[in-house]
XYZ file of C-alpha atoms in Angstrom:
664
model
C 186.761 124.329 135.698
C 190.005 124.992 136.447
C 191.795 126.072 139.862
C 193.323 128.594 139.093
C 191.035 129.657 136.875
C 188.670 129.945 139.903
C 191.371 131.841 141.647
C 191.062 135.298 139.133
C 186.816 134.376 139.425
C 187.287 135.111 143.141
C 189.647 137.825 142.636
C 187.526 139.805 140.680
C 184.383 139.151 142.543
C 186.916 140.523 145.521
C 186.992 143.952 143.730
C 183.689 144.454 142.074
C 182.128 143.735 145.641
C 183.555 146.761 146.823
C 181.468 149.047 144.918
C 178.237 147.040 144.950
C 178.335 144.838 141.493
C 176.209 142.551 139.868
C 177.400 139.211 138.162
C 176.328 137.760 136.143
C 176.508 133.384 135.259
C 174.865 130.626 134.354
C 173.009 130.252 130.784
C 171.683 133.130 129.818
C 168.086 132.576 127.890
C 167.278 135.232 125.829
C 164.560 136.439 127.473
C 161.726 138.979 128.534
C 160.661 138.773 132.135
C 158.051 138.298 134.346
C 157.117 140.482 137.271
C 158.953 138.791 140.393
C 157.901 136.331 141.646
C 160.436 137.283 144.397
C 161.334 140.270 146.055
C 163.819 140.792 148.987
C 162.546 137.458 150.686
C 165.727 136.192 153.198
C 167.052 132.665 154.232
C 168.354 130.978 156.570
C 169.742 127.309 157.256
C 170.249 124.213 154.671
C 166.866 123.157 152.597
C 165.007 125.825 153.602
C 161.623 125.532 151.733
C 161.337 129.400 149.631
C 158.461 128.249 146.554
C 156.793 126.472 144.789
C 156.258 126.985 140.473
C 153.348 124.663 138.855
C 153.977 124.253 135.348
C 150.561 125.010 134.354
C 151.796 129.066 135.621
C 154.670 128.503 133.670
C 154.381 126.217 130.403
C 151.838 128.058 128.249
C 152.802 131.007 128.907
C 156.216 130.382 127.000
C 158.463 130.545 130.083
C 161.717 129.237 129.366
C 163.581 129.994 132.451
C 164.235 130.952 136.215
C 166.274 134.052 136.874
C 167.463 134.474 140.257
C 169.453 136.997 142.236
C 170.362 136.902 145.498
C 173.169 138.474 147.482
C 174.499 137.293 150.995
C 174.302 139.046 153.623
C 176.295 136.149 157.056
C 178.551 133.946 155.703
C 177.911 131.263 157.897
C 179.640 127.569 158.590
C 178.433 124.831 155.758
C 177.255 122.055 156.361
C 178.620 119.653 157.335
C 177.984 117.172 154.986
C 178.826 119.253 151.650
C 180.858 118.789 148.962
C 180.190 121.605 146.612
C 180.088 124.937 148.596
C 179.046 127.658 147.824
C 178.469 126.584 144.551
C 175.438 124.367 146.462
C 173.274 127.611 147.837
C 170.108 126.794 145.700
C 168.442 124.229 144.765
C 165.865 124.145 141.957
C 163.853 120.300 142.761
C 161.992 119.331 140.056
C 158.499 116.787 140.857
C 156.051 115.651 138.575
C 152.150 114.586 139.383
C 152.108 112.778 141.946
C 154.583 114.526 144.074
C 157.798 111.950 142.741
C 160.818 112.278 140.975
C 162.679 114.637 143.111
C 166.333 115.494 141.965
C 167.438 118.621 142.106
C 169.320 121.587 139.611
C 172.250 123.689 142.026
C 173.047 127.520 142.104
C 175.216 129.426 143.651
C 178.040 131.916 142.437
C 179.659 130.612 139.260
C 175.931 129.300 137.975
C 174.414 125.892 138.411
C 175.762 122.653 138.793
C 178.728 123.295 139.426
C 181.013 120.986 140.317
C 183.661 123.129 142.599
C 183.919 123.468 146.291
C 183.330 127.647 147.037
C 183.952 128.094 150.108
C 183.513 131.480 151.872
C 187.184 133.374 150.091
C 185.496 133.065 147.186
C 182.517 135.365 147.103
C 181.278 138.629 148.816
C 178.887 139.319 151.272
C 177.155 142.612 149.828
C 178.149 141.727 145.850
C 174.669 140.678 144.148
C 174.747 137.194 141.554
C 172.459 136.339 138.731
C 171.291 133.469 137.391
C 169.538 132.391 134.384
C 168.866 128.069 134.785
C 166.549 126.803 131.659
C 163.715 125.284 132.687
C 164.279 121.940 130.426
C 167.666 121.770 132.580
C 165.438 121.623 135.634
C 163.057 119.625 133.895
C 165.107 116.832 132.362
C 166.968 115.360 135.892
C 162.813 113.981 136.942
C 163.316 110.549 137.827
C 160.175 108.873 136.973
C 158.376 108.907 133.837
C 155.183 110.636 134.258
C 154.864 114.213 133.942
C 156.368 117.160 135.035
C 153.876 118.750 137.689
C 156.192 121.474 138.667
C 159.191 123.037 140.146
C 160.306 123.788 143.528
C 163.063 126.000 145.140
C 165.862 125.480 148.323
C 168.288 126.159 150.362
C 171.268 123.912 149.678
C 173.706 122.969 151.902
C 174.456 126.350 153.502
C 174.646 125.747 156.748
C 173.544 128.626 159.306
C 174.800 130.825 156.515
C 171.670 133.666 155.576
C 171.341 135.046 152.335
C 168.597 137.546 150.307
C 166.778 136.758 147.216
C 166.788 140.391 145.902
C 164.499 138.904 142.804
C 163.082 135.887 141.109
C 161.693 135.532 137.831
C 160.319 134.175 134.751
C 162.152 134.780 131.134
C 160.731 133.865 127.960
C 162.622 132.941 125.090
C 161.738 130.125 122.870
C 159.864 126.851 125.001
C 159.517 123.949 122.628
C 156.381 122.779 122.575
C 155.399 118.955 124.446
C 153.627 116.134 122.531
C 150.684 115.565 124.984
C 148.631 112.068 125.627
C 146.093 112.026 127.506
C 144.210 108.367 128.537
C 140.898 107.367 130.560
C 137.266 107.097 129.939
C 135.316 109.680 129.904
C 131.776 109.503 128.362
C 129.180 112.535 128.605
C 126.475 112.133 131.511
C 124.943 115.231 130.649
C 123.362 116.061 134.582
C 124.162 118.921 136.023
C 125.227 116.868 140.017
C 126.706 113.433 138.275
C 130.251 112.052 140.310
C 133.439 111.314 138.457
C 132.359 107.290 138.673
C 129.234 108.333 136.611
C 131.002 110.010 133.907
C 134.335 108.516 134.644
C 137.977 110.344 133.618
C 140.999 111.675 131.739
C 144.168 111.329 133.477
C 147.523 113.231 132.212
C 150.197 110.761 130.154
C 152.994 112.974 128.722
C 152.904 116.172 128.084
C 151.622 118.401 129.597
C 148.308 120.357 129.909
C 145.798 120.957 132.940
C 143.028 118.527 132.809
C 138.934 118.363 134.023
C 136.796 116.669 133.007
C 132.522 117.331 134.258
C 129.382 115.835 133.344
C 129.097 117.891 129.888
C 132.726 117.920 128.384
C 136.112 118.013 129.149
C 138.229 121.181 129.457
C 142.348 120.932 129.011
C 143.937 124.096 128.956
C 147.913 125.222 129.728
C 149.279 123.310 126.582
C 150.939 125.310 124.236
C 151.675 124.192 120.886
C 153.200 127.538 119.870
C 155.877 126.247 117.949
C 154.555 123.352 116.207
C 154.585 123.318 112.547
C 151.000 121.857 112.401
C 148.941 121.261 116.026
C 146.341 119.040 115.810
C 143.866 116.980 117.915
C 142.807 113.736 116.964
C 140.394 112.223 120.168
C 140.269 108.236 119.793
C 136.714 107.218 120.997
C 134.924 104.053 121.039
C 130.722 103.675 120.609
C 128.925 101.699 121.485
C 127.145 98.589 119.615
C 124.412 100.627 117.161
C 121.753 99.196 115.754
C 118.462 100.715 113.390
C 119.784 104.220 112.150
C 122.502 106.007 111.775
C 123.285 108.492 114.873
C 125.321 112.014 113.992
C 126.389 112.625 117.478
C 128.273 115.828 117.784
C 132.099 114.712 118.057
C 134.025 117.958 117.631
C 136.763 120.653 119.906
C 134.973 123.665 120.731
C 137.749 126.829 121.412
C 137.215 127.495 125.272
C 136.730 131.149 125.020
C 133.821 131.481 122.117
C 132.885 128.435 122.591
C 132.606 127.578 118.803
C 134.282 124.517 117.315
C 137.683 123.924 115.522
C 135.993 122.449 112.685
C 131.773 122.287 113.212
C 131.824 118.184 113.287
C 128.721 114.899 113.483
C 129.482 112.773 111.750
C 127.306 109.600 110.269
C 127.789 106.774 113.358
C 126.088 103.130 111.393
C 128.271 100.629 113.496
C 130.223 100.452 116.956
C 134.143 100.677 117.370
C 136.686 102.349 117.439
C 137.597 105.129 115.685
C 140.030 108.437 115.604
C 138.815 112.260 114.774
C 141.982 114.496 114.302
C 141.500 118.296 114.102
C 143.978 120.971 113.207
C 144.365 123.923 115.741
C 146.008 127.103 115.837
C 148.846 127.935 116.945
C 147.704 130.582 119.291
C 145.518 127.783 120.624
C 146.468 126.873 124.996
C 142.720 125.728 125.627
C 140.293 123.828 124.407
C 136.276 121.655 125.603
C 135.470 118.236 124.045
C 132.289 117.582 123.743
C 131.760 113.649 122.321
C 128.654 112.338 122.821
C 127.058 108.754 122.911
C 131.008 107.695 122.820
C 133.356 107.131 125.217
C 136.686 109.220 124.121
C 139.281 106.710 125.514
C 142.640 109.016 124.177
C 143.445 112.056 123.349
C 146.880 113.726 121.757
C 148.186 116.964 120.667
C 151.473 117.205 118.695
C 152.837 118.303 115.755
C 151.716 116.818 112.289
C 154.669 118.100 110.785
C 156.581 115.513 112.840
C 159.255 113.102 111.587
C 160.235 109.945 112.941
C 162.985 108.656 109.275
C 165.321 107.671 109.120
C 168.558 108.270 105.901
C 168.234 104.831 103.305
C 171.582 104.820 100.945
C 172.753 101.666 101.480
C 170.322 99.227 100.787
C 170.751 96.629 98.445
C 169.349 93.624 96.395
C 169.771 91.237 99.102
C 168.034 93.544 101.969
C 165.535 95.626 99.786
C 162.657 92.805 100.583
C 162.979 92.783 103.908
C 163.055 96.840 104.335
C 159.976 97.324 102.178
C 157.882 94.254 103.009
C 154.935 94.438 104.380
C 153.507 97.273 101.962
C 149.845 98.558 102.088
C 147.828 100.629 99.330
C 147.044 103.544 99.745
C 144.314 102.448 97.194
C 141.407 105.279 94.799
C 142.827 108.110 96.435
C 145.447 109.949 94.708
C 144.655 107.774 91.132
C 140.880 108.077 90.842
C 139.742 109.525 87.567
C 136.758 110.774 86.159
C 135.518 111.982 82.649
C 139.843 111.914 81.843
C 140.524 114.090 85.028
C 142.188 113.145 88.421
C 141.902 113.808 91.827
C 141.491 112.437 95.121
C 138.423 112.564 96.438
C 136.228 111.488 93.225
C 136.032 107.855 93.989
C 134.120 108.725 97.017
C 137.538 108.863 99.429
C 139.035 111.745 101.308
C 141.679 114.085 100.747
C 144.497 112.321 102.648
C 145.714 113.553 105.780
C 148.985 112.241 107.018
C 147.608 110.910 110.636
C 146.199 107.370 108.167
C 150.512 106.631 107.477
C 150.979 107.040 111.717
C 147.969 104.775 111.652
C 150.052 102.815 108.696
C 153.371 102.954 110.321
C 152.324 101.921 113.388
C 150.721 98.336 113.047
C 153.387 97.421 111.105
C 153.673 98.439 107.306
C 157.101 99.032 106.023
C 156.682 100.711 102.796
C 153.487 102.356 101.241
C 151.862 102.471 97.229
C 150.812 105.379 96.612
C 149.199 104.723 92.621
C 149.271 107.898 91.163
C 147.152 108.928 87.306
C 148.727 111.761 85.078
C 146.206 111.337 81.938
C 146.195 114.963 81.180
C 148.771 116.325 82.693
C 150.604 114.406 79.164
C 149.381 115.403 75.654
C 150.373 112.709 72.392
C 149.598 113.694 69.161
C 151.225 111.257 66.593
C 154.045 111.059 66.995
C 155.173 113.820 69.880
C 154.257 113.616 73.265
C 154.657 115.994 75.978
C 154.088 116.848 79.123
C 152.150 119.908 80.272
C 154.283 121.813 82.977
C 151.309 123.570 85.196
C 148.834 120.237 85.164
C 151.855 117.998 86.187
C 153.416 120.192 88.600
C 150.341 120.845 90.479
C 149.663 116.386 90.420
C 153.585 116.634 91.635
C 153.153 119.593 94.237
C 150.404 116.896 96.175
C 152.480 113.589 95.107
C 155.004 115.460 97.049
C 152.940 116.183 99.976
C 151.877 112.439 100.482
C 155.286 111.529 99.984
C 156.680 113.220 102.530
C 154.199 112.285 105.454
C 154.460 109.120 104.635
C 158.466 108.907 104.715
C 158.045 110.596 107.630
C 157.066 108.105 109.642
C 160.069 106.528 107.918
C 158.053 104.199 105.436
C 159.347 103.753 102.003
C 157.381 104.735 99.297
C 156.588 103.414 95.628
C 154.545 105.882 93.460
C 153.889 104.691 90.081
C 151.830 105.638 86.722
C 148.466 104.561 86.989
C 145.289 104.192 85.118
C 147.131 105.796 82.601
C 147.028 102.412 80.392
C 144.155 101.385 82.146
C 140.991 99.394 80.748
C 138.360 101.801 79.683
C 140.733 104.532 80.794
C 138.592 107.996 79.737
C 141.501 109.582 79.008
C 144.200 106.940 78.551
C 147.203 107.609 76.221
C 149.526 104.820 77.935
C 148.221 103.010 75.149
C 150.283 99.677 74.049
C 148.534 98.325 71.366
C 148.075 101.994 69.468
C 150.200 102.379 66.148
C 151.917 105.647 67.936
C 154.385 103.988 69.512
C 157.032 106.807 69.294
C 154.369 109.726 70.354
C 153.802 107.943 73.202
C 157.073 106.644 74.274
C 158.230 110.433 74.204
C 155.621 110.724 76.745
C 156.288 108.593 79.314
C 160.320 109.660 78.949
C 159.183 113.121 79.381
C 156.709 111.972 82.427
C 159.512 110.194 84.296
C 161.983 112.714 82.872
C 159.759 115.746 84.932
C 158.231 112.937 88.273
C 162.469 111.984 88.537
C 163.722 115.579 88.403
C 160.709 116.368 90.969
C 162.311 113.925 92.980
C 166.172 113.536 92.890
C 166.709 115.004 96.295
C 164.860 112.041 97.855
C 167.047 109.015 99.320
C 166.138 105.256 98.743
C 163.189 105.893 101.130
C 161.440 105.781 97.369
C 160.885 104.099 94.939
C 159.240 104.079 91.565
C 157.289 101.729 89.860
C 157.369 102.320 86.003
C 153.523 101.318 85.315
C 150.237 99.679 85.993
C 148.693 96.696 84.543
C 148.760 97.452 80.961
C 147.302 95.608 78.482
C 145.209 94.292 75.824
C 142.191 95.532 75.544
C 139.540 92.456 77.684
C 143.209 90.258 76.684
C 143.332 88.526 80.658
C 144.927 85.529 78.688
C 149.561 84.875 78.584
C 148.960 85.042 74.783
C 150.563 88.233 73.717
C 152.187 88.415 70.063
C 155.404 89.931 69.687
C 154.271 93.165 69.062
C 152.672 93.740 72.423
C 156.216 92.432 74.543
C 157.990 94.686 72.033
C 156.466 97.541 74.176
C 156.552 96.529 77.240
C 160.447 95.602 76.895
C 160.535 99.407 75.694
C 158.434 101.170 78.223
C 160.281 99.372 81.182
C 163.656 100.786 79.272
C 162.854 103.637 78.826
C 161.672 104.934 82.071
C 164.695 103.344 83.342
C 167.084 105.788 81.374
C 164.587 108.501 81.798
C 164.833 108.429 85.778
C 168.820 107.749 85.758
C 168.970 110.626 83.697
C 167.602 112.844 86.044
C 170.139 112.559 88.044
C 170.797 113.249 91.994
C 169.814 110.363 93.731
C 168.249 108.473 90.529
C 171.494 107.153 89.568
C 170.819 104.543 93.029
C 167.233 104.100 93.735
C 165.365 101.371 93.430
C 163.294 100.863 90.230
C 160.455 98.391 89.743
C 159.053 97.650 86.242
C 156.266 95.207 85.417
C 154.990 92.451 83.160
C 151.701 92.417 80.805
C 148.838 93.154 83.105
C 151.141 93.043 86.425
C 150.243 88.865 86.238
C 152.480 86.202 87.624
C 152.132 83.910 84.306
C 153.248 87.132 81.596
C 156.156 87.961 83.777
C 157.502 84.645 84.017
C 157.381 84.095 80.189
C 159.859 84.389 77.338
C 158.663 87.523 76.706
C 159.551 89.867 79.454
C 162.944 90.889 79.274
C 164.639 92.767 82.253
C 165.494 96.075 80.581
C 169.707 96.920 81.522
C 170.375 99.522 83.504
C 173.188 101.700 84.263
C 173.781 100.887 88.090
C 174.110 96.594 89.252
C 171.274 95.431 91.671
C 169.060 98.091 91.694
C 166.142 96.838 89.509
C 162.531 94.696 91.054
C 160.055 92.880 89.915
C 156.111 93.699 90.757
C 153.167 91.574 90.762
C 149.813 91.622 90.984
C 147.799 88.240 92.230
C 144.012 88.850 92.300
C 143.107 84.501 91.734
C 141.465 83.199 92.286
C 138.983 85.743 90.597
C 135.858 84.547 92.114
C 136.506 84.897 95.311
C 139.165 87.499 95.676
C 137.245 90.319 93.141
C 133.971 88.528 91.849
C 130.126 90.281 92.666
C 128.791 89.097 89.486
C 127.718 85.436 88.089
C 129.641 82.454 89.601
C 131.018 84.661 92.899
C 132.136 81.982 95.705
C 132.667 82.921 99.375
C 135.378 80.937 100.208
C 138.142 79.115 98.665
C 139.002 74.725 97.635
C 142.298 73.291 98.624
C 143.262 73.151 95.247
C 143.368 76.647 95.174
C 145.331 77.140 98.218
C 147.604 74.789 96.685
C 147.560 77.258 93.852
C 149.202 80.049 95.540
C 151.841 77.163 96.578
C 152.667 76.463 92.740
C 152.542 80.414 91.779
C 154.878 81.955 93.601
C 157.422 78.761 93.154
C 157.434 80.237 89.819
C 158.808 83.683 90.720
C 161.232 82.010 92.885
C 162.738 80.242 90.167
C 162.278 82.340 87.503
C 163.398 86.265 89.549
C 164.619 85.597 93.464
C 167.437 82.520 93.124
C 168.900 84.729 90.048
C 168.687 87.641 92.733
C 166.110 89.724 91.403
C 163.744 90.671 94.105
C 159.641 90.579 93.573
C 157.176 92.965 95.553
C 153.989 91.465 94.938
C 152.499 94.649 95.533
C 149.024 94.206 95.079
C 146.423 91.668 96.336
C 143.341 91.125 98.202
C 140.110 90.092 98.349
C 136.658 92.043 98.618
C 134.292 92.002 101.824
C 131.008 89.656 100.975
C 131.023 88.974 104.956
C 132.834 85.733 104.472
C 135.844 87.249 106.824
C 137.025 83.969 107.750
C 137.102 82.566 104.587
C 139.020 85.870 103.380
C 141.534 85.681 106.918
C 142.802 82.075 105.955
C 143.206 83.163 102.157
C 145.253 86.382 103.087
C 147.035 83.600 105.360
C 148.058 81.717 102.469
C 149.188 83.882 100.234
C 151.046 85.761 103.274
C 152.899 83.134 104.149
C 154.136 81.554 100.705
C 155.348 85.161 99.896
C 157.352 84.914 103.194
C 158.363 81.614 102.551
C 159.361 82.346 98.160
C 161.350 85.493 99.137
C 158.254 87.266 97.765
C 157.785 90.822 99.145
C 153.980 91.856 99.411
C 151.261 94.404 99.757
C 148.243 94.953 100.018
C 145.529 96.389 98.007
C 143.472 98.396 100.359
C 140.251 100.611 98.213
C 139.336 102.699 101.222
C 135.945 101.290 101.430
C 133.933 100.223 104.222
C 131.619 96.917 104.273
C 130.296 94.420 100.934
C 132.712 94.553 98.887
C 134.899 96.996 100.546
C 138.472 95.971 100.598
C 139.269 98.866 103.389
C 141.564 97.927 106.557
C 140.354 101.990 107.942
C 137.920 103.963 107.606
C 139.831 106.862 106.423
C 137.318 109.226 107.506
C 137.700 108.694 111.708
C 140.904 106.132 111.144
C 139.497 103.328 112.786
C 139.802 100.005 111.279
C 136.820 98.317 110.313
C 135.258 95.017 110.715
C 137.903 93.694 108.535
C 141.019 95.669 108.969
C 140.739 93.881 112.754
C 141.105 90.845 111.115
C 143.481 91.209 108.679
C 145.879 93.756 110.213
C 147.316 91.009 112.721
C 148.355 88.388 109.259
C 149.503 91.484 107.039
C 151.636 93.950 109.097
C 152.428 91.643 112.248
C 153.193 88.416 110.516
C 151.571 86.229 112.094
C 148.840 83.405 110.312
C 146.021 82.769 112.513
């Protein structure tokens, strides 16, 4: 504040003091007021304690500020070491749960945290000054990393000056809810009289809540989720080894007032390990009871599932896209699931997709997610006519958009495709490269991709489109493919590129992926495959899959093997070298967006195989993506249990290799 400006303010204060006016200064909070915390309390001298105000009282109640009104009754001599004069009349000091971290917000006639040295000539007796201080301003000055516990109020460096606090009250504006984390190790004993040493503790790590544990449950109160869009509670527990039959323990959150579960949950638990249960709660909830049996609760997170950590992606090119999207994780057996010509994300045994899954995927180090999508009855091909059923297509797109947004919120790149519409033995298949009515098929393909691209025209380079998946002649897994088949595949890829570019918006700069016959490496590096023409340079990528040797990776019947030979291991490098020579060395990015091996109780062999694929892909400059079908146990490829979000035994073994980029 300029000195001249201060003098004009002072003149105003002195003149209004004659009629006993009230001066309101500081940053106002659009607020309702609480009852007075203090009324007509006189204090004298520097550093005089006034009161303590706990976060448990003001946070969940939604108070956002402290309003203090005061009057000087005797303008004495300021403290000799004071540097801010009467603008240090009061100090709000924040402290943490360990009674540490003290730093102050200074309050005086001109507001809070003013640096001007107000003297006795700048203020007057009998004038009421009112200052409103935002609570988050006070809390932001905590000098430790521990959670805020409360605020102390004391006088500042006012020497022997006497001042009366006419009132101190909370005011209410819009308090932003805080993500809250509890950590510890608690387990239910269910025995009255047991001590904390027996059942354990949970402690506040960040955010705010009051926590009380007893032998029966964990009580969490005085939190606020009122400004969250989709508040959820994620409880991470650890089960000991489960022997014999599965158990069905209580694993749920109870309303503290009704003792009724938010969602009734008695899951089947068949093995030990760490799992996370996610429950959506109402925005009005401020307290709850955690009821979890036969396990140890290790972590509780209260947060907004609408949280987003995304950053804009607009300047990627073929020189850096591979590193940006690799490693990739496939959300397999979800949005591409089919049954009798219909599609549905739970048809193949996986649960409805939850954002928590992408939080886990991003946390371990994956950079992208491939979300396969099947459209089937949303498309109609009738002779030379091919159309999109807009109502069905838009219903699928609505859900695809929700899932895409979940992933992008965690800054993951996303690949979506047309998946089982051309799949082997799929009821309702319409993307048939052997059919005689290619005109109708191509018209439908163009219409579908136009509608997809139009829906996502505003999305930046986070979103990548892949034209199709493993289209092939029935039962022809060889590389002996006719020119006609190659023409049909190449034409579809060209139509895909033109349809997307023609949809406008960010589609003109979007990365597009195109596969060859059956997404097979040998077919794709052959002379039959042609990269489409494009209106923009350096935005095309090639996608391939790799499930060799088949007897090891996928075969569970006759001829199945549980390990690979040295020759089979060497074959991985040979195949990837072909991709490097044909595409990578020519500046064309390649993404191996599917590979993996089913669990045959041979984790050591799968880990060795995965290590070889990852190391060879990295050495050849090829991006790679693991196919996760969500299945756990025998013949599964799931890295997480999608019901509990806990890592499977396969996941615990492979994730350090896949996402951590570290070989065993």
